[in-house]
mmCIF file of C-alpha atoms and ligand atoms in Angstrom:
data_model
loop_
_atom_site.group_PDB
_atom_site.id
_atom_site.type_symbol
_atom_site.label_atom_id
_atom_site.label_comp_id
_atom_site.label_asym_id
_atom_site.label_seq_id
_atom_site.Cartn_x
_atom_site.Cartn_y
_atom_site.Cartn_z
ATOM 1 C CA UNK A 105 138.858 125.725 45.578
ATOM 2 C CA UNK A 106 141.238 128.183 44.023
ATOM 3 C CA UNK A 107 142.922 126.886 40.882
ATOM 4 C CA UNK A 108 146.526 127.744 40.059
ATOM 5 C CA UNK A 109 146.806 125.400 37.113
ATOM 6 C CA UNK A 110 145.014 122.735 35.095
ATOM 7 C CA UNK A 111 146.338 120.026 32.850
ATOM 8 C CA UNK A 112 146.119 116.441 31.739
ATOM 9 C CA UNK A 113 147.473 113.724 29.515
ATOM 10 C CA UNK A 114 147.743 113.804 25.748
ATOM 11 C CA UNK A 115 144.594 111.774 25.045
ATOM 12 C CA UNK A 116 142.414 113.593 27.604
ATOM 13 C CA UNK A 117 141.393 110.497 29.615
ATOM 14 C CA UNK A 118 143.092 111.955 32.719
ATOM 15 C CA UNK A 119 142.678 115.617 33.745
ATOM 16 C CA UNK A 120 143.646 117.485 36.922
ATOM 17 C CA UNK A 121 143.492 120.782 38.805
ATOM 18 C CA UNK A 122 146.139 122.142 41.185
ATOM 19 C CA UNK A 123 145.418 124.687 43.941
ATOM 20 C CA UNK A 124 149.032 125.866 44.321
ATOM 21 C CA UNK A 125 152.215 125.202 42.395
ATOM 22 C CA UNK A 126 155.400 124.509 44.369
ATOM 23 C CA UNK A 127 159.055 124.379 43.362
ATOM 24 C CA UNK A 128 159.732 123.593 39.715
ATOM 25 C CA UNK A 129 162.794 121.505 38.881
ATOM 26 C CA UNK A 130 164.458 119.369 36.283
ATOM 27 C CA UNK A 131 165.850 116.065 37.549
ATOM 28 C CA UNK A 132 168.694 114.405 35.661
ATOM 29 C CA UNK A 133 168.501 111.064 37.489
ATOM 30 C CA UNK A 134 168.401 107.909 35.371
ATOM 31 C CA UNK A 135 164.940 107.027 36.711
ATOM 32 C CA UNK A 136 163.484 110.341 35.512
ATOM 33 C CA UNK A 137 165.163 109.923 32.107
ATOM 34 C CA UNK A 138 163.509 106.523 31.748
ATOM 35 C CA UNK A 139 160.114 107.466 33.214
ATOM 36 C CA UNK A 140 159.779 110.489 30.920
ATOM 37 C CA UNK A 141 161.515 108.909 27.926
ATOM 38 C CA UNK A 142 163.454 112.167 27.852
ATOM 39 C CA UNK A 143 166.730 113.793 28.794
ATOM 40 C CA UNK A 144 165.476 114.803 32.279
ATOM 41 C CA UNK A 145 162.333 114.873 34.406
ATOM 42 C CA UNK A 146 160.545 118.255 34.528
ATOM 43 C CA UNK A 147 158.438 118.363 37.719
ATOM 44 C CA UNK A 148 156.603 120.962 39.803
ATOM 45 C CA UNK A 149 155.137 120.608 43.284
ATOM 46 C CA UNK A 150 151.340 120.224 43.151
ATOM 47 C CA UNK A 151 149.520 121.279 46.330
ATOM 48 C CA UNK A 152 145.796 120.488 46.404
ATOM 49 C CA UNK A 153 145.971 118.211 43.372
ATOM 50 C CA UNK A 154 142.525 117.012 42.291
ATOM 51 C CA UNK A 155 141.764 114.538 39.475
ATOM 52 C CA UNK A 156 138.871 115.995 37.472
ATOM 53 C CA UNK A 157 138.632 113.256 34.826
ATOM 54 C CA UNK A 158 139.864 109.674 35.147
ATOM 55 C CA UNK A 159 142.792 108.597 37.320
ATOM 56 C CA UNK A 160 146.409 107.861 36.542
ATOM 57 C CA UNK A 161 147.839 104.363 36.719
ATOM 58 C CA UNK A 162 150.931 104.077 38.913
ATOM 59 C CA UNK A 163 154.277 102.317 38.791
ATOM 60 C CA UNK A 164 156.352 102.015 41.973
ATOM 61 C CA UNK A 165 159.734 102.943 40.511
ATOM 62 C CA UNK A 166 161.299 102.335 43.949
ATOM 63 C CA UNK A 167 160.216 101.499 47.489
ATOM 64 C CA UNK A 168 159.793 105.250 48.102
ATOM 65 C CA UNK A 169 158.294 106.632 44.893
ATOM 66 C CA UNK A 170 155.267 105.976 42.677
ATOM 67 C CA UNK A 171 155.027 107.477 39.216
ATOM 68 C CA UNK A 172 151.589 108.160 37.740
ATOM 69 C CA UNK A 173 150.852 108.011 34.018
ATOM 70 C CA UNK A 174 147.879 107.707 31.693
ATOM 71 C CA UNK A 175 147.305 104.003 31.014
ATOM 72 C CA UNK A 176 145.603 104.877 27.704
ATOM 73 C CA UNK A 177 148.155 107.188 26.057
ATOM 74 C CA UNK A 178 151.243 106.818 28.263
ATOM 75 C CA UNK A 179 151.742 110.471 29.222
ATOM 76 C CA UNK A 180 153.874 110.732 32.405
ATOM 77 C CA UNK A 181 151.911 112.665 35.033
ATOM 78 C CA UNK A 182 153.133 112.411 38.634
ATOM 79 C CA UNK A 183 156.000 111.773 41.014
ATOM 80 C CA UNK A 184 154.501 110.735 44.368
ATOM 81 C CA UNK A 185 156.555 110.361 47.550
ATOM 82 C CA UNK A 186 156.219 110.769 51.294
ATOM 83 C CA UNK A 187 156.742 114.530 50.995
ATOM 84 C CA UNK A 188 153.931 115.097 48.513
ATOM 85 C CA UNK A 189 153.071 114.991 44.839
ATOM 86 C CA UNK A 190 154.778 116.634 41.901
ATOM 87 C CA UNK A 191 153.301 116.926 38.438
ATOM 88 C CA UNK A 192 155.011 116.730 35.033
ATOM 89 C CA UNK A 193 155.464 120.319 33.852
ATOM 90 C CA UNK A 194 154.735 119.416 30.228
ATOM 91 C CA UNK A 195 151.334 118.015 31.259
ATOM 92 C CA UNK A 196 150.179 121.460 32.462
ATOM 93 C CA UNK A 197 147.869 123.284 30.060
ATOM 94 C CA UNK A 198 150.350 126.164 30.406
ATOM 95 C CA UNK A 199 153.885 124.907 31.141
ATOM 96 C CA UNK A 200 155.047 128.560 31.260
ATOM 97 C CA UNK A 201 153.515 128.685 34.762
ATOM 98 C CA UNK A 202 156.372 126.527 36.078
ATOM 99 C CA UNK A 203 159.795 127.707 34.944
ATOM 100 C CA UNK A 204 162.358 125.422 36.629
ATOM 101 C CA UNK A 205 164.491 127.050 39.327
ATOM 102 C CA UNK A 206 166.804 124.147 40.189
ATOM 103 C CA UNK A 207 168.601 121.151 38.606
ATOM 104 C CA UNK A 208 168.589 117.918 40.614
ATOM 105 C CA UNK A 209 170.927 114.897 40.500
ATOM 106 C CA UNK A 210 173.510 116.426 38.138
ATOM 107 C CA UNK A 211 175.716 113.295 38.413
ATOM 108 C CA UNK A 212 173.455 111.530 35.875
ATOM 109 C CA UNK A 213 173.270 114.533 33.527
ATOM 110 C CA UNK A 214 173.656 113.441 29.881
ATOM 111 C CA UNK A 215 176.914 114.596 28.298
ATOM 112 C CA UNK A 216 175.180 116.515 25.481
ATOM 113 C CA UNK A 217 172.671 118.307 27.716
ATOM 114 C CA UNK A 218 174.702 121.520 27.957
ATOM 115 C CA UNK A 219 174.926 121.787 24.154
ATOM 116 C CA UNK A 220 171.247 121.338 23.241
ATOM 117 C CA UNK A 221 170.679 125.073 22.796
ATOM 118 C CA UNK A 222 173.506 125.151 20.217
ATOM 119 C CA UNK A 223 171.790 122.705 17.842
ATOM 120 C CA UNK A 224 171.095 123.948 14.309
ATOM 121 C CA UNK A 225 167.530 124.110 12.962
ATOM 122 C CA UNK A 226 166.068 121.745 10.386
ATOM 123 C CA UNK A 227 168.010 121.816 7.092
ATOM 124 C CA UNK A 228 166.430 123.991 4.372
ATOM 125 C CA UNK A 229 165.996 120.994 2.019
ATOM 126 C CA UNK A 230 163.776 119.178 4.537
ATOM 127 C CA UNK A 231 161.531 122.181 5.176
ATOM 128 C CA UNK A 232 159.162 121.713 2.204
ATOM 129 C CA UNK A 233 158.550 118.027 2.945
ATOM 130 C CA UNK A 234 157.926 118.894 6.573
ATOM 131 C CA UNK A 235 155.332 121.584 5.811
ATOM 132 C CA UNK A 236 153.443 119.111 3.594
ATOM 133 C CA UNK A 237 153.480 116.631 6.480
ATOM 134 C CA UNK A 238 152.266 119.275 8.953
ATOM 135 C CA UNK A 239 149.471 120.346 6.599
ATOM 136 C CA UNK A 240 148.147 116.756 6.565
ATOM 137 C CA UNK A 241 148.106 116.357 10.372
ATOM 138 C CA UNK A 242 144.747 115.723 12.087
ATOM 139 C CA UNK A 243 145.306 116.505 15.787
ATOM 140 C CA UNK A 244 143.882 114.008 18.326
ATOM 141 C CA UNK A 245 145.530 115.670 21.337
ATOM 142 C CA UNK A 246 143.299 117.080 24.077
ATOM 143 C CA UNK A 247 143.332 120.913 23.899
ATOM 144 C CA UNK A 248 145.182 122.973 26.521
ATOM 145 C CA UNK A 249 141.999 123.935 28.377
ATOM 146 C CA UNK A 250 139.199 122.335 30.365
ATOM 147 C CA UNK A 251 136.553 120.535 28.286
ATOM 148 C CA UNK A 252 133.010 119.614 29.407
ATOM 149 C CA UNK A 253 133.110 116.412 27.350
ATOM 150 C CA UNK A 254 135.902 114.603 25.569
ATOM 151 C CA UNK A 255 136.385 113.399 22.907
ATOM 152 C CA UNK A 256 134.161 115.787 20.981
ATOM 153 C CA UNK A 257 131.708 113.757 18.913
ATOM 154 C CA UNK A 258 132.571 110.609 16.953
ATOM 155 C CA UNK A 259 136.295 110.099 16.486
HETATM 156 ZN ZN1 LIG B 26 145.866 109.813 28.144
HETATM 157 ZN ZN1 LIG B 27 164.764 112.024 39.071
#
């Protein structure tokens, strides 16, 4: 099988391969906001989707749609409907492969969405404390590439 993209959840319990990426979108609907815990749902069509490690759990968010997620770490993974399966763009190992080309359901768009790119950066006085925090971080996130075994050694 040809592979256009790989990806998985944050903890690495669920991994997938996609043969061909379809249309990439952001959806402003209230269900996507809730399902992603975010301001919108970033999704890309996933033709030839294959689960290579584990399986997602699913929640039927309506009579027409199931949403897949990792039951262990909670990462949102799929949007599944009669027309096919879409995958969460942020779950791809390389989200740059799926730049969105369309906005869906603009009626539910959050009022501040259009101003996000105008936000200032972190205040100077917080920067030192933040670099100390970052220096102490031990990363448990699965890397952005395929792994033969995971987790690596004793956690
Ligand atoms: Zn997980
Ligand atoms: Zn939506």
